[in-house]
Amino acid sequence: RRGAALAKRRTVLGVPGVADALLMCNIRYDSDQAAEMLGCWMSRLRNESYQASAALAVEKGCFPRYDRDRFLDGYNAFRLPVPIRDQIAANGMRNGVLNSAL
């Protein structure tokens, strides 16, 4: 198990306080506006975490099982904006799994 964990270098960011954040924005939790706002926030979180992992790969190296083409063809990376995909193609990724629920 430890070997598999180190090979993939998983990191998953949680989002505690979503209801409180929406309340502070005066948005009802169960509204269409809340769903739209959360989509915006989660896209930003996803993009920033992938960019940070690609930047860390420059400094500390890629996760041991990193395969550039396989990673970029994967479902999650395929949905990223082109500039972030280009950054990953150039730098690799420090973490093999990010934000699995996003």
CSV table of C-alpha atoms in Angstrom, one decimal:
chain,number,residue,atom,x,y,z
A,1,ARG,CA,0.0,0.0,0.0
A,2,ARG,CA,2.7,2.5,0.9
A,3,GLY,CA,4.5,1.8,-2.4
A,4,ALA,CA,1.3,2.4,-4.4
A,5,ALA,CA,0.6,5.6,-2.4
A,6,LEU,CA,4.0,7.0,-3.1
A,7,ALA,CA,3.9,6.0,-6.7
A,8,LYS,CA,0.8,8.0,-7.4
A,9,ARG,CA,1.3,10.8,-4.9
A,10,ARG,CA,-2.4,11.4,-4.4
A,11,THR,CA,-3.7,14.7,-3.1
A,12,VAL,CA,-7.3,15.5,-2.6
A,13,LEU,CA,-8.6,18.9,-1.6
A,14,GLY,CA,-11.8,19.1,0.4
A,15,VAL,CA,-14.1,22.0,0.5
A,16,PRO,CA,-15.4,22.5,4.0
A,17,GLY,CA,-17.6,25.5,4.6
A,18,VAL,CA,-19.4,25.5,1.3
A,19,ALA,CA,-22.8,26.2,2.9
A,20,ASP,CA,-21.2,29.0,4.9
A,21,ALA,CA,-19.5,30.5,1.9
A,22,LEU,CA,-22.8,30.6,0.0
A,23,LEU,CA,-24.6,32.1,3.0
A,24,MET,CA,-22.0,34.9,3.1
A,25,CYS,CA,-22.7,35.5,-0.6
A,26,ASN,CA,-26.4,35.6,0.2
A,27,ILE,CA,-27.1,32.6,-2.0
A,28,ARG,CA,-29.5,29.8,-1.0
A,29,TYR,CA,-27.7,26.4,-0.9
A,30,ASP,CA,-30.4,24.6,-2.9
A,31,SER,CA,-30.7,27.2,-5.7
A,32,ASP,CA,-29.7,27.3,-9.3
A,33,GLN,CA,-27.5,30.2,-8.4
A,34,ALA,CA,-25.7,28.1,-5.8
A,35,ALA,CA,-25.0,25.4,-8.4
A,36,GLU,CA,-23.7,27.9,-10.8
A,37,MET,CA,-21.4,29.5,-8.2
A,38,LEU,CA,-20.1,26.2,-7.0
A,39,GLY,CA,-19.3,25.2,-10.6
A,40,CYS,CA,-17.3,28.4,-10.9
A,41,TRP,CA,-15.5,27.8,-7.6
A,42,MET,CA,-14.8,24.1,-8.3
A,43,SER,CA,-13.4,24.9,-11.8
A,44,ARG,CA,-11.1,27.5,-10.3
A,45,LEU,CA,-10.0,25.0,-7.6
A,46,ARG,CA,-9.4,22.3,-10.2
A,47,ASN,CA,-7.4,24.6,-12.5
A,48,GLU,CA,-5.3,26.0,-9.7
A,49,SER,CA,-4.5,22.6,-8.2
A,50,TYR,CA,-3.4,21.2,-11.6
A,51,GLN,CA,-1.2,24.3,-12.3
A,52,ALA,CA,0.4,24.0,-8.8
A,53,SER,CA,1.1,20.3,-9.3
A,54,ALA,CA,2.7,21.0,-12.7
A,55,ALA,CA,4.8,23.8,-11.1
A,56,LEU,CA,5.9,21.5,-8.3
A,57,ALA,CA,7.0,18.9,-10.9
A,58,VAL,CA,9.6,21.3,-12.2
A,59,GLU,CA,11.0,21.7,-8.6
A,60,LYS,CA,10.6,18.2,-7.2
A,61,GLY,CA,10.0,15.9,-10.2
A,62,CYS,CA,7.0,14.0,-11.5
A,63,PHE,CA,5.2,11.3,-9.6
A,64,PRO,CA,6.9,8.0,-10.2
A,65,ARG,CA,4.2,6.5,-12.5
A,66,TYR,CA,3.8,9.7,-14.6
A,67,ASP,CA,3.2,8.9,-18.3
A,68,ARG,CA,2.7,12.1,-20.2
A,69,ASP,CA,0.4,10.9,-23.0
A,70,ARG,CA,-1.6,8.6,-20.8
A,71,PHE,CA,-2.1,11.4,-18.2
A,72,LEU,CA,-3.1,14.0,-20.7
A,73,ASP,CA,-5.5,11.6,-22.4
A,74,GLY,CA,-7.2,10.8,-19.1
A,75,TYR,CA,-10.7,12.0,-18.4
A,76,ASN,CA,-9.8,14.7,-15.9
A,77,ALA,CA,-6.8,16.2,-17.7
A,78,PHE,CA,-8.6,16.1,-21.0
A,79,ARG,CA,-11.2,18.6,-19.6
A,80,LEU,CA,-8.6,21.1,-18.5
A,81,PRO,CA,-8.1,24.4,-20.4
A,82,VAL,CA,-5.5,24.2,-23.2
A,83,PRO,CA,-2.9,26.4,-21.4
A,84,ILE,CA,-3.0,24.2,-18.3
A,85,ARG,CA,-2.7,21.0,-20.5
A,86,ASP,CA,0.3,22.7,-22.2
A,87,GLN,CA,1.9,23.4,-18.9
A,88,ILE,CA,1.4,19.8,-17.9
A,89,ALA,CA,2.9,18.6,-21.2
A,90,ALA,CA,5.9,20.7,-20.7
A,91,ASN,CA,6.5,20.1,-16.9
A,92,GLY,CA,4.7,16.9,-16.0
A,93,MET,CA,2.8,16.5,-12.7
A,94,ARG,CA,3.9,16.1,-9.2
A,95,ASN,CA,0.7,14.4,-8.1
A,96,GLY,CA,-1.1,11.6,-9.9
A,97,VAL,CA,-4.6,12.2,-8.4
A,98,LEU,CA,-6.1,15.6,-7.7
A,99,ASN,CA,-9.6,16.5,-6.8
A,100,SER,CA,-11.1,13.2,-7.7
A,101,ALA,CA,-14.6,14.5,-7.2
A,102,LEU,CA,-14.2,17.5,-9.5
